[in-house]
Amino acid sequence: MSDGLRVLGTASHVANLLGGDSSIHSLYGPEGSPVYHFLTRYDEADAEAMLAVAKDRKGTLLELACGSGRLTFPFLEQGFDAVGLDMSPHMLRLFAERLEEEKEDGSDYTGRVATIEGDMTSFSLDRTFDFITLGANAISYLEKEQRASLFASVRAHLAEDGRFLMTLIEFPGIEDRSEPFETQAIVATGADADIPMLLTLLDYVDPVEMLRSSNFLAHRVEDGRVIDSKIFTALSGVLPAAPLRAEIEEAGLRVLKQHEVVSQFQIQASFAITPKIYLLEVAL
């Protein structure tokens, strides 16, 4: 069930056609997590940008909102020891499954990685890390007070010469618009997928409320027939980079550089405003 999930734009009309709230589910819930995992597993643009900052350094990594480990595994491959923190047990289950897949493929990370179910806005692990990462524009799901708490927790866990690496999606010039805009795209799982689906992205941005409603209309297919239709949704804020950098500085951290990230997954290319992906490199 939706549990009060808010859906905006075309997706809200589709939800009504499908029966209302009963068709709406969180993208990070028990049914949505595999969809999110499928959509993000092979988008390595921000991981590559983060590893470019890390260069030849080895050490320890803490991935906040780690999900199924999309950033953790590239760092493990480079010799880092890692901890993944996420508040979704469903995503952490996918992380554990991926660890087993990697082991079967010859990459055994036993003893080098751990996962913790916890809140990225307030955590205490009694240790510091050389790198702390927060990818997938996850910062935009937090209110200002939550962001301040997150930055305080990061500051307490970052090694003296460590780096906090965080991605942000910005819509340049959005403050000059008053009309909402939307984009749509279709993605299909492979024929041999565990859960064969036809996915339609309905991504809506409201420049007045500064909200983004990302929705995936998922038609589950079995033996060539659609057997189920659901909407998996996530509502986030739209955060300009400049005020976010100011918040980071107010928390006692320093923004060393703002890198632009180029992704091969141009799923947002038809937006009225072409979004920019940035990697903020932050230090004590």
PDB file of C-alpha atoms in Angstrom:
ATOM      1  CA  MET A   1       0.000   0.000   0.000  1.00  0.00           C
ATOM      2  CA  SER A   2       1.030   3.607  -0.472  1.00  0.00           C
ATOM      3  CA  ASP A   3       1.136   4.611   3.241  1.00  0.00           C
ATOM      4  CA  GLY A   4       0.503   8.208   2.203  1.00  0.00           C
ATOM      5  CA  LEU A   5       3.098   8.317  -0.577  1.00  0.00           C
ATOM      6  CA  ARG A   6       2.713  11.485  -2.624  1.00  0.00           C
ATOM      7  CA  VAL A   7       2.728  11.110  -6.407  1.00  0.00           C
ATOM      8  CA  LEU A   8       2.749  14.122  -8.751  1.00  0.00           C
ATOM      9  CA  GLY A   9       2.143  14.702 -12.453  1.00  0.00           C
ATOM     10  CA  THR A  10       1.032  12.119 -14.995  1.00  0.00           C
ATOM     11  CA  ALA A  11       1.807   9.310 -12.552  1.00  0.00           C
ATOM     12  CA  SER A  12      -0.980  10.515 -10.241  1.00  0.00           C
ATOM     13  CA  HIS A  13      -3.528  10.155 -13.077  1.00  0.00           C
ATOM     14  CA  VAL A  14      -2.180   6.710 -13.954  1.00  0.00           C
ATOM     15  CA  ALA A  15      -2.468   5.695 -10.295  1.00  0.00           C
ATOM     16  CA  ASN A  16      -6.144   6.662 -10.315  1.00  0.00           C
ATOM     17  CA  LEU A  17      -6.686   4.495 -13.391  1.00  0.00           C
ATOM     18  CA  LEU A  18      -5.005   1.565 -11.641  1.00  0.00           C
ATOM     19  CA  GLY A  19      -7.145   1.846  -8.527  1.00  0.00           C
ATOM     20  CA  GLY A  20      -5.647   4.685  -6.521  1.00  0.00           C
ATOM     21  CA  ASP A  21      -3.424   4.240  -3.463  1.00  0.00           C
ATOM     22  CA  SER A  22      -3.337   0.447  -3.739  1.00  0.00           C
ATOM     23  CA  SER A  23      -1.242   0.756  -6.908  1.00  0.00           C
ATOM     24  CA  ILE A  24       1.403   3.051  -5.349  1.00  0.00           C
ATOM     25  CA  HIS A  25       4.487   1.676  -3.586  1.00  0.00           C
ATOM     26  CA  SER A  26       7.800   3.064  -2.392  1.00  0.00           C
ATOM     27  CA  LEU A  27      10.725   2.637  -4.760  1.00  0.00           C
ATOM     28  CA  TYR A  28      12.749   1.539  -1.718  1.00  0.00           C
ATOM     29  CA  GLY A  29      10.180  -0.855  -0.237  1.00  0.00           C
ATOM     30  CA  PRO A  30      10.026  -4.660  -0.481  1.00  0.00           C
ATOM     31  CA  GLU A  31       8.669  -4.687  -4.050  1.00  0.00           C
ATOM     32  CA  GLY A  32      10.357  -1.526  -5.316  1.00  0.00           C
ATOM     33  CA  SER A  33      13.881  -2.361  -4.124  1.00  0.00           C
ATOM     34  CA  PRO A  34      14.577  -4.914  -6.894  1.00  0.00           C
ATOM     35  CA  VAL A  35      13.381  -2.358  -9.460  1.00  0.00           C
ATOM     36  CA  TYR A  36      15.702   0.292  -8.031  1.00  0.00           C
ATOM     37  CA  HIS A  37      18.544  -2.238  -7.967  1.00  0.00           C
ATOM     38  CA  PHE A  38      17.984  -3.088 -11.635  1.00  0.00           C
ATOM     39  CA  LEU A  39      17.874   0.588 -12.661  1.00  0.00           C
ATOM     40  CA  THR A  40      20.993   1.725 -10.817  1.00  0.00           C
ATOM     41  CA  ARG A  41      23.359  -1.262 -10.636  1.00  0.00           C
ATOM     42  CA  TYR A  42      25.237  -0.501 -13.851  1.00  0.00           C
ATOM     43  CA  ASP A  43      25.245   3.300 -13.687  1.00  0.00           C
ATOM     44  CA  GLU A  44      28.849   3.724 -12.557  1.00  0.00           C
ATOM     45  CA  ALA A  45      29.366   7.399 -13.451  1.00  0.00           C
ATOM     46  CA  ASP A  46      29.469   8.737  -9.896  1.00  0.00           C
ATOM     47  CA  ALA A  47      31.482   5.732  -8.666  1.00  0.00           C
ATOM     48  CA  GLU A  48      34.086   6.426 -11.358  1.00  0.00           C
ATOM     49  CA  ALA A  49      34.193  10.100 -10.407  1.00  0.00           C
ATOM     50  CA  MET A  50      34.652   9.218  -6.739  1.00  0.00           C
ATOM     51  CA  LEU A  51      37.416   6.717  -7.479  1.00  0.00           C
ATOM     52  CA  ALA A  52      39.159   9.371  -9.591  1.00  0.00           C
ATOM     53  CA  VAL A  53      39.257  11.553  -6.466  1.00  0.00           C
ATOM     54  CA  ALA A  54      40.508   8.614  -4.395  1.00  0.00           C
ATOM     55  CA  LYS A  55      43.147   7.850  -7.080  1.00  0.00           C
ATOM     56  CA  ASP A  56      45.686   5.356  -5.728  1.00  0.00           C
ATOM     57  CA  ARG A  57      44.692   5.720  -2.086  1.00  0.00           C
ATOM     58  CA  LYS A  58      43.649   2.698  -0.077  1.00  0.00           C
ATOM     59  CA  GLY A  59      41.823   2.741   3.216  1.00  0.00           C
ATOM     60  CA  THR A  60      38.309   2.598   4.603  1.00  0.00           C
ATOM     61  CA  LEU A  61      34.981   3.551   3.079  1.00  0.00           C
ATOM     62  CA  LEU A  62      31.584   4.305   4.587  1.00  0.00           C
ATOM     63  CA  GLU A  63      28.783   4.373   2.010  1.00  0.00           C
ATOM     64  CA  LEU A  64      25.696   6.154   3.337  1.00  0.00           C
ATOM     65  CA  ALA A  65      22.329   5.117   1.883  1.00  0.00           C
ATOM     66  CA  CYS A  66      24.294   2.238   0.386  1.00  0.00           C
ATOM     67  CA  GLY A  67      21.327   0.393  -1.097  1.00  0.00           C
ATOM     68  CA  SER A  68      22.618  -2.746  -2.788  1.00  0.00           C
ATOM     69  CA  GLY A  69      26.214  -1.470  -2.704  1.00  0.00           C
ATOM     70  CA  ARG A  70      26.480   0.324  -6.024  1.00  0.00           C
ATOM     71  CA  LEU A  71      29.361   2.499  -4.745  1.00  0.00           C
ATOM     72  CA  THR A  72      30.765   0.055  -2.215  1.00  0.00           C
ATOM     73  CA  PHE A  73      31.675  -2.689  -4.669  1.00  0.00           C
ATOM     74  CA  PRO A  74      33.884  -0.521  -6.950  1.00  0.00           C
ATOM     75  CA  PHE A  75      35.782   0.626  -3.836  1.00  0.00           C
ATOM     76  CA  LEU A  76      36.146  -2.978  -2.648  1.00  0.00           C
ATOM     77  CA  GLU A  77      37.605  -3.846  -6.050  1.00  0.00           C
ATOM     78  CA  GLN A  78      40.225  -1.117  -5.516  1.00  0.00           C
ATOM     79  CA  GLY A  79      41.331  -2.599  -2.188  1.00  0.00           C
ATOM     80  CA  PHE A  80      39.260  -0.585   0.286  1.00  0.00           C
ATOM     81  CA  ASP A  81      37.609  -2.053   3.357  1.00  0.00           C
ATOM     82  CA  ALA A  82      34.007  -0.884   3.570  1.00  0.00           C
ATOM     83  CA  VAL A  83      30.890  -0.386   5.651  1.00  0.00           C
ATOM     84  CA  GLY A  84      27.501   0.137   4.027  1.00  0.00           C
ATOM     85  CA  LEU A  85      24.747   1.889   5.983  1.00  0.00           C
ATOM     86  CA  ASP A  86      21.102   1.949   4.918  1.00  0.00           C
ATOM     87  CA  MET A  87      17.766   2.161   6.711  1.00  0.00           C
ATOM     88  CA  SER A  88      16.033  -0.210   4.280  1.00  0.00           C
ATOM     89  CA  PRO A  89      16.343  -3.902   5.235  1.00  0.00           C
ATOM     90  CA  HIS A  90      15.121  -4.734   1.742  1.00  0.00           C
ATOM     91  CA  MET A  91      18.061  -2.947   0.117  1.00  0.00           C
ATOM     92  CA  LEU A  92      20.522  -4.506   2.586  1.00  0.00           C
ATOM     93  CA  ARG A  93      19.157  -7.923   1.664  1.00  0.00           C
ATOM     94  CA  LEU A  94      20.004  -7.181  -1.967  1.00  0.00           C
ATOM     95  CA  PHE A  95      23.482  -6.089  -0.812  1.00  0.00           C
ATOM     96  CA  ALA A  96      23.967  -9.470   0.885  1.00  0.00           C
ATOM     97  CA  GLU A  97      22.765 -11.294  -2.224  1.00  0.00           C
ATOM     98  CA  ARG A  98      25.236  -9.360  -4.351  1.00  0.00           C
ATOM     99  CA  LEU A  99      28.060 -10.301  -1.967  1.00  0.00           C
ATOM    100  CA  GLU A 100      27.192 -13.938  -2.561  1.00  0.00           C
ATOM    101  CA  GLU A 101      27.094 -13.372  -6.336  1.00  0.00           C
ATOM    102  CA  GLU A 102      30.540 -11.766  -6.214  1.00  0.00           C
ATOM    103  CA  LYS A 103      31.869 -14.677  -4.140  1.00  0.00           C
ATOM    104  CA  GLU A 104      30.553 -17.177  -6.676  1.00  0.00           C
ATOM    105  CA  ASP A 105      32.272 -15.157  -9.424  1.00  0.00           C
ATOM    106  CA  GLY A 106      35.602 -15.320  -7.597  1.00  0.00           C
ATOM    107  CA  SER A 107      35.606 -12.068  -5.594  1.00  0.00           C
ATOM    108  CA  ASP A 108      35.367 -12.975  -1.912  1.00  0.00           C
ATOM    109  CA  TYR A 109      35.086  -9.863   0.285  1.00  0.00           C
ATOM    110  CA  THR A 110      34.593 -11.786   3.528  1.00  0.00           C
ATOM    111  CA  GLY A 111      36.079  -9.815   6.433  1.00  0.00           C
ATOM    112  CA  ARG A 112      36.414  -6.639   4.368  1.00  0.00           C
ATOM    113  CA  VAL A 113      32.834  -5.392   4.267  1.00  0.00           C
ATOM    114  CA  ALA A 114      29.970  -5.025   6.724  1.00  0.00           C
ATOM    115  CA  THR A 115      26.476  -3.589   6.513  1.00  0.00           C
ATOM    116  CA  ILE A 116      24.530  -1.679   9.146  1.00  0.00           C
ATOM    117  CA  GLU A 117      20.828  -0.890   9.227  1.00  0.00           C
ATOM    118  CA  GLY A 118      20.720   2.733  10.282  1.00  0.00           C
ATOM    119  CA  ASP A 119      19.716   6.312   9.563  1.00  0.00           C
ATOM    120  CA  MET A 120      22.216   8.341   7.530  1.00  0.00           C
ATOM    121  CA  THR A 121      21.034  11.534   9.240  1.00  0.00           C
ATOM    122  CA  SER A 122      22.121  10.336  12.679  1.00  0.00           C
ATOM    123  CA  PHE A 123      24.625   7.544  13.257  1.00  0.00           C
ATOM    124  CA  SER A 124      27.439   6.713  15.679  1.00  0.00           C
ATOM    125  CA  LEU A 125      29.953   4.036  14.660  1.00  0.00           C
ATOM    126  CA  ASP A 126      32.827   4.888  17.054  1.00  0.00           C
ATOM    127  CA  ARG A 127      35.385   5.085  14.248  1.00  0.00           C
ATOM    128  CA  THR A 128      36.507   7.278  11.376  1.00  0.00           C
ATOM    129  CA  PHE A 129      36.762   6.604   7.646  1.00  0.00           C
ATOM    130  CA  ASP A 130      39.089   7.762   4.889  1.00  0.00           C
ATOM    131  CA  PHE A 131      36.146   8.200   2.512  1.00  0.00           C
ATOM    132  CA  ILE A 132      32.455   8.679   3.178  1.00  0.00           C
ATOM    133  CA  THR A 133      30.166   8.602   0.148  1.00  0.00           C
ATOM    134  CA  LEU A 134      26.563   9.563  -0.518  1.00  0.00           C
ATOM    135  CA  GLY A 135      25.473   8.892  -4.086  1.00  0.00           C
ATOM    136  CA  ALA A 136      22.343   8.839  -6.246  1.00  0.00           C
ATOM    137  CA  ASN A 137      21.345  12.389  -5.269  1.00  0.00           C
ATOM    138  CA  ALA A 138      20.212  10.968  -1.905  1.00  0.00           C
ATOM    139  CA  ILE A 139      20.819  14.317  -0.181  1.00  0.00           C
ATOM    140  CA  SER A 140      17.723  15.683  -1.947  1.00  0.00           C
ATOM    141  CA  TYR A 141      15.442  13.388   0.062  1.00  0.00           C
ATOM    142  CA  LEU A 142      16.299  15.221   3.283  1.00  0.00           C
ATOM    143  CA  GLU A 143      14.896  18.373   4.867  1.00  0.00           C
ATOM    144  CA  LYS A 144      17.318  21.108   5.926  1.00  0.00           C
ATOM    145  CA  GLU A 145      17.407  19.976   9.571  1.00  0.00           C
ATOM    146  CA  GLN A 146      18.111  16.416   8.483  1.00  0.00           C
ATOM    147  CA  ARG A 147      20.912  17.578   6.210  1.00  0.00           C
ATOM    148  CA  ALA A 148      22.485  19.479   9.095  1.00  0.00           C
ATOM    149  CA  SER A 149      22.342  16.345  11.253  1.00  0.00           C
ATOM    150  CA  LEU A 150      23.857  14.258   8.452  1.00  0.00           C
ATOM    151  CA  PHE A 151      26.736  16.712   7.985  1.00  0.00           C
ATOM    152  CA  ALA A 152      27.390  16.653  11.747  1.00  0.00           C
ATOM    153  CA  SER A 153      27.536  12.854  11.705  1.00  0.00           C
ATOM    154  CA  VAL A 154      29.851  12.917   8.691  1.00  0.00           C
ATOM    155  CA  ARG A 155      32.162  15.383  10.415  1.00  0.00           C
ATOM    156  CA  ALA A 156      32.377  13.094  13.458  1.00  0.00           C
ATOM    157  CA  HIS A 157      33.284  10.071  11.315  1.00  0.00           C
ATOM    158  CA  LEU A 158      35.634  11.569   8.727  1.00  0.00           C
ATOM    159  CA  ALA A 159      39.386  10.974   9.123  1.00  0.00           C
ATOM    160  CA  GLU A 160      41.577  14.047   9.446  1.00  0.00           C
ATOM    161  CA  ASP A 161      42.703  13.891   5.807  1.00  0.00           C
ATOM    162  CA  GLY A 162      39.579  12.089   4.609  1.00  0.00           C
ATOM    163  CA  ARG A 163      37.023  13.058   1.988  1.00  0.00           C
ATOM    164  CA  PHE A 164      33.239  13.170   1.975  1.00  0.00           C
ATOM    165  CA  LEU A 165      32.033  12.630  -1.606  1.00  0.00           C
ATOM    166  CA  MET A 166      28.414  13.453  -2.392  1.00  0.00           C
ATOM    167  CA  THR A 167      26.489  13.615  -5.663  1.00  0.00           C
ATOM    168  CA  LEU A 168      23.836  16.203  -6.444  1.00  0.00           C
ATOM    169  CA  ILE A 169      21.494  16.679  -9.392  1.00  0.00           C
ATOM    170  CA  GLU A 170      20.819  20.343 -10.126  1.00  0.00           C
ATOM    171  CA  PHE A 171      18.381  21.922 -12.588  1.00  0.00           C
ATOM    172  CA  PRO A 172      20.163  25.125 -13.679  1.00  0.00           C
ATOM    173  CA  GLY A 173      17.840  28.123 -13.901  1.00  0.00           C
ATOM    174  CA  ILE A 174      14.879  26.360 -12.272  1.00  0.00           C
ATOM    175  CA  GLU A 175      14.280  29.379 -10.050  1.00  0.00           C
ATOM    176  CA  ASP A 176      13.231  31.319 -13.167  1.00  0.00           C
ATOM    177  CA  ARG A 177      10.431  28.884 -14.055  1.00  0.00           C
ATOM    178  CA  SER A 178       6.921  28.711 -12.665  1.00  0.00           C
ATOM    179  CA  GLU A 179       5.408  25.882 -14.723  1.00  0.00           C
ATOM    180  CA  PRO A 180       6.036  22.215 -13.870  1.00  0.00           C
ATOM    181  CA  PHE A 181       7.822  20.055 -16.429  1.00  0.00           C
ATOM    182  CA  GLU A 182       8.004  16.322 -16.970  1.00  0.00           C
ATOM    183  CA  THR A 183       9.864  13.680 -18.931  1.00  0.00           C
ATOM    184  CA  GLN A 184       9.071  10.102 -19.814  1.00  0.00           C
ATOM    185  CA  ALA A 185      11.225   7.145 -20.821  1.00  0.00           C
ATOM    186  CA  ILE A 186      10.749   3.408 -21.269  1.00  0.00           C
ATOM    187  CA  VAL A 187      13.128   0.785 -19.904  1.00  0.00           C
ATOM    188  CA  ALA A 188      12.683  -2.995 -20.277  1.00  0.00           C
ATOM    189  CA  THR A 189      14.370  -5.708 -18.273  1.00  0.00           C
ATOM    190  CA  GLY A 190      16.102  -8.470 -20.183  1.00  0.00           C
ATOM    191  CA  ALA A 191      14.139 -11.538 -21.260  1.00  0.00           C
ATOM    192  CA  ASP A 192      16.120 -13.614 -18.735  1.00  0.00           C
ATOM    193  CA  ALA A 193      15.556 -11.226 -15.818  1.00  0.00           C
ATOM    194  CA  ASP A 194      14.437 -12.607 -12.457  1.00  0.00           C
ATOM    195  CA  ILE A 195      11.460 -10.234 -12.614  1.00  0.00           C
ATOM    196  CA  PRO A 196      10.624  -9.466 -16.281  1.00  0.00           C
ATOM    197  CA  MET A 197       9.136  -5.961 -16.442  1.00  0.00           C
ATOM    198  CA  LEU A 198       8.324  -3.141 -18.794  1.00  0.00           C
ATOM    199  CA  LEU A 199       9.088   0.085 -16.945  1.00  0.00           C
ATOM    200  CA  THR A 200       7.918   3.563 -17.889  1.00  0.00           C
ATOM    201  CA  LEU A 201       9.590   6.472 -16.107  1.00  0.00           C
ATOM    202  CA  LEU A 202       7.255   9.383 -15.334  1.00  0.00           C
ATOM    203  CA  ASP A 203       9.546  12.031 -13.857  1.00  0.00           C
ATOM    204  CA  TYR A 204       7.875  15.291 -12.784  1.00  0.00           C
ATOM    205  CA  VAL A 205       9.477  18.492 -11.462  1.00  0.00           C
ATOM    206  CA  ASP A 206       7.572  21.325  -9.750  1.00  0.00           C
ATOM    207  CA  PRO A 207       9.731  24.507  -9.684  1.00  0.00           C
ATOM    208  CA  VAL A 208       7.361  26.305  -7.290  1.00  0.00           C
ATOM    209  CA  GLU A 209       7.356  23.644  -4.573  1.00  0.00           C
ATOM    210  CA  MET A 210      10.909  22.628  -5.596  1.00  0.00           C
ATOM    211  CA  LEU A 211       9.890  18.978  -5.646  1.00  0.00           C
ATOM    212  CA  ARG A 212      10.693  16.088  -7.942  1.00  0.00           C
ATOM    213  CA  SER A 213       8.382  13.094  -8.221  1.00  0.00           C
ATOM    214  CA  SER A 214      10.181  10.122  -9.813  1.00  0.00           C
ATOM    215  CA  ASN A 215       7.796   7.326 -10.706  1.00  0.00           C
ATOM    216  CA  PHE A 216       8.189   4.002 -12.440  1.00  0.00           C
ATOM    217  CA  LEU A 217       5.071   2.419 -13.899  1.00  0.00           C
ATOM    218  CA  ALA A 218       5.986  -1.272 -13.770  1.00  0.00           C
ATOM    219  CA  HIS A 219       4.126  -3.838 -15.849  1.00  0.00           C
ATOM    220  CA  ARG A 220       5.177  -7.276 -14.684  1.00  0.00           C
ATOM    221  CA  VAL A 221       5.231  -9.799 -17.506  1.00  0.00           C
ATOM    222  CA  GLU A 222       4.825 -13.567 -17.374  1.00  0.00           C
ATOM    223  CA  ASP A 223       4.665 -15.825 -20.420  1.00  0.00           C
ATOM    224  CA  GLY A 224       4.235 -12.809 -22.673  1.00  0.00           C
ATOM    225  CA  ARG A 225       1.319 -11.336 -20.708  1.00  0.00           C
ATOM    226  CA  VAL A 226       1.088  -8.397 -18.294  1.00  0.00           C
ATOM    227  CA  ILE A 227       0.019  -9.925 -14.992  1.00  0.00           C
ATOM    228  CA  ASP A 228       0.444  -6.945 -12.663  1.00  0.00           C
ATOM    229  CA  SER A 229       0.857  -3.147 -12.807  1.00  0.00           C
ATOM    230  CA  LYS A 230       2.208  -0.968 -10.023  1.00  0.00           C
ATOM    231  CA  ILE A 231       3.764   2.469  -9.576  1.00  0.00           C
ATOM    232  CA  PHE A 232       7.022   2.673  -7.607  1.00  0.00           C
ATOM    233  CA  THR A 233       7.650   6.211  -6.465  1.00  0.00           C
ATOM    234  CA  ALA A 234      10.140   8.493  -4.717  1.00  0.00           C
ATOM    235  CA  LEU A 235       9.599  12.157  -3.822  1.00  0.00           C
ATOM    236  CA  SER A 236      12.651  14.377  -3.420  1.00  0.00           C
ATOM    237  CA  GLY A 237      13.510  18.040  -3.158  1.00  0.00           C
ATOM    238  CA  VAL A 238      15.243  20.081  -5.840  1.00  0.00           C
ATOM    239  CA  LEU A 239      18.431  21.501  -4.316  1.00  0.00           C
ATOM    240  CA  PRO A 240      20.576  24.164  -6.002  1.00  0.00           C
ATOM    241  CA  ALA A 241      24.293  23.570  -5.439  1.00  0.00           C
ATOM    242  CA  ALA A 242      25.224  26.984  -4.015  1.00  0.00           C
ATOM    243  CA  PRO A 243      22.995  26.953  -0.902  1.00  0.00           C
ATOM    244  CA  LEU A 244      23.876  23.303  -0.295  1.00  0.00           C
ATOM    245  CA  ARG A 245      27.572  24.205  -0.293  1.00  0.00           C
ATOM    246  CA  ALA A 246      26.767  26.962   2.226  1.00  0.00           C
ATOM    247  CA  GLU A 247      25.039  24.429   4.495  1.00  0.00           C
ATOM    248  CA  ILE A 248      28.099  22.182   4.330  1.00  0.00           C
ATOM    249  CA  GLU A 249      30.383  25.065   5.300  1.00  0.00           C
ATOM    250  CA  GLU A 250      28.049  26.029   8.162  1.00  0.00           C
ATOM    251  CA  ALA A 251      28.454  22.478   9.497  1.00  0.00           C
ATOM    252  CA  GLY A 252      32.217  23.014   9.854  1.00  0.00           C
ATOM    253  CA  LEU A 253      33.243  21.196   6.682  1.00  0.00           C
ATOM    254  CA  ARG A 254      35.033  22.570   3.604  1.00  0.00           C
ATOM    255  CA  VAL A 255      33.941  22.102   0.012  1.00  0.00           C
ATOM    256  CA  LEU A 256      37.211  21.595  -1.845  1.00  0.00           C
ATOM    257  CA  LYS A 257      35.809  21.175  -5.340  1.00  0.00           C
ATOM    258  CA  GLN A 258      32.608  20.714  -7.325  1.00  0.00           C
ATOM    259  CA  HIS A 259      33.204  18.189 -10.109  1.00  0.00           C
ATOM    260  CA  GLU A 260      30.779  17.741 -13.007  1.00  0.00           C
ATOM    261  CA  VAL A 261      29.815  14.110 -13.626  1.00  0.00           C
ATOM    262  CA  VAL A 262      28.899  12.807 -17.080  1.00  0.00           C
ATOM    263  CA  SER A 263      26.653   9.751 -17.075  1.00  0.00           C
ATOM    264  CA  GLN A 264      26.092   7.353 -19.966  1.00  0.00           C
ATOM    265  CA  PHE A 265      22.528   6.902 -18.705  1.00  0.00           C
ATOM    266  CA  GLN A 266      20.831   9.917 -20.296  1.00  0.00           C
ATOM    267  CA  ILE A 267      17.406   9.027 -18.977  1.00  0.00           C
ATOM    268  CA  GLN A 268      16.644  12.666 -18.124  1.00  0.00           C
ATOM    269  CA  ALA A 269      17.707  14.125 -21.483  1.00  0.00           C
ATOM    270  CA  SER A 270      14.209  15.235 -22.491  1.00  0.00           C
ATOM    271  CA  PHE A 271      13.598  17.443 -19.448  1.00  0.00           C
ATOM    272  CA  ALA A 272      12.739  21.088 -20.229  1.00  0.00           C
ATOM    273  CA  ILE A 273      15.854  21.913 -18.190  1.00  0.00           C
ATOM    274  CA  THR A 274      18.790  19.574 -18.762  1.00  0.00           C
ATOM    275  CA  PRO A 275      19.949  18.488 -15.286  1.00  0.00           C
ATOM    276  CA  LYS A 276      23.569  18.662 -14.209  1.00  0.00           C
ATOM    277  CA  ILE A 277      25.159  15.995 -12.020  1.00  0.00           C
ATOM    278  CA  TYR A 278      27.810  17.246  -9.594  1.00  0.00           C
ATOM    279  CA  LEU A 279      30.199  15.543  -7.221  1.00  0.00           C
ATOM    280  CA  LEU A 280      30.997  17.662  -4.166  1.00  0.00           C
ATOM    281  CA  GLU A 281      34.411  16.901  -2.665  1.00  0.00           C
ATOM    282  CA  VAL A 282      34.344  17.810   1.024  1.00  0.00           C
ATOM    283  CA  ALA A 283      36.980  17.731   3.772  1.00  0.00           C
ATOM    284  CA  LEU A 284      37.381  18.733   7.420  1.00  0.00           C
TER     285      LEU A 284
END
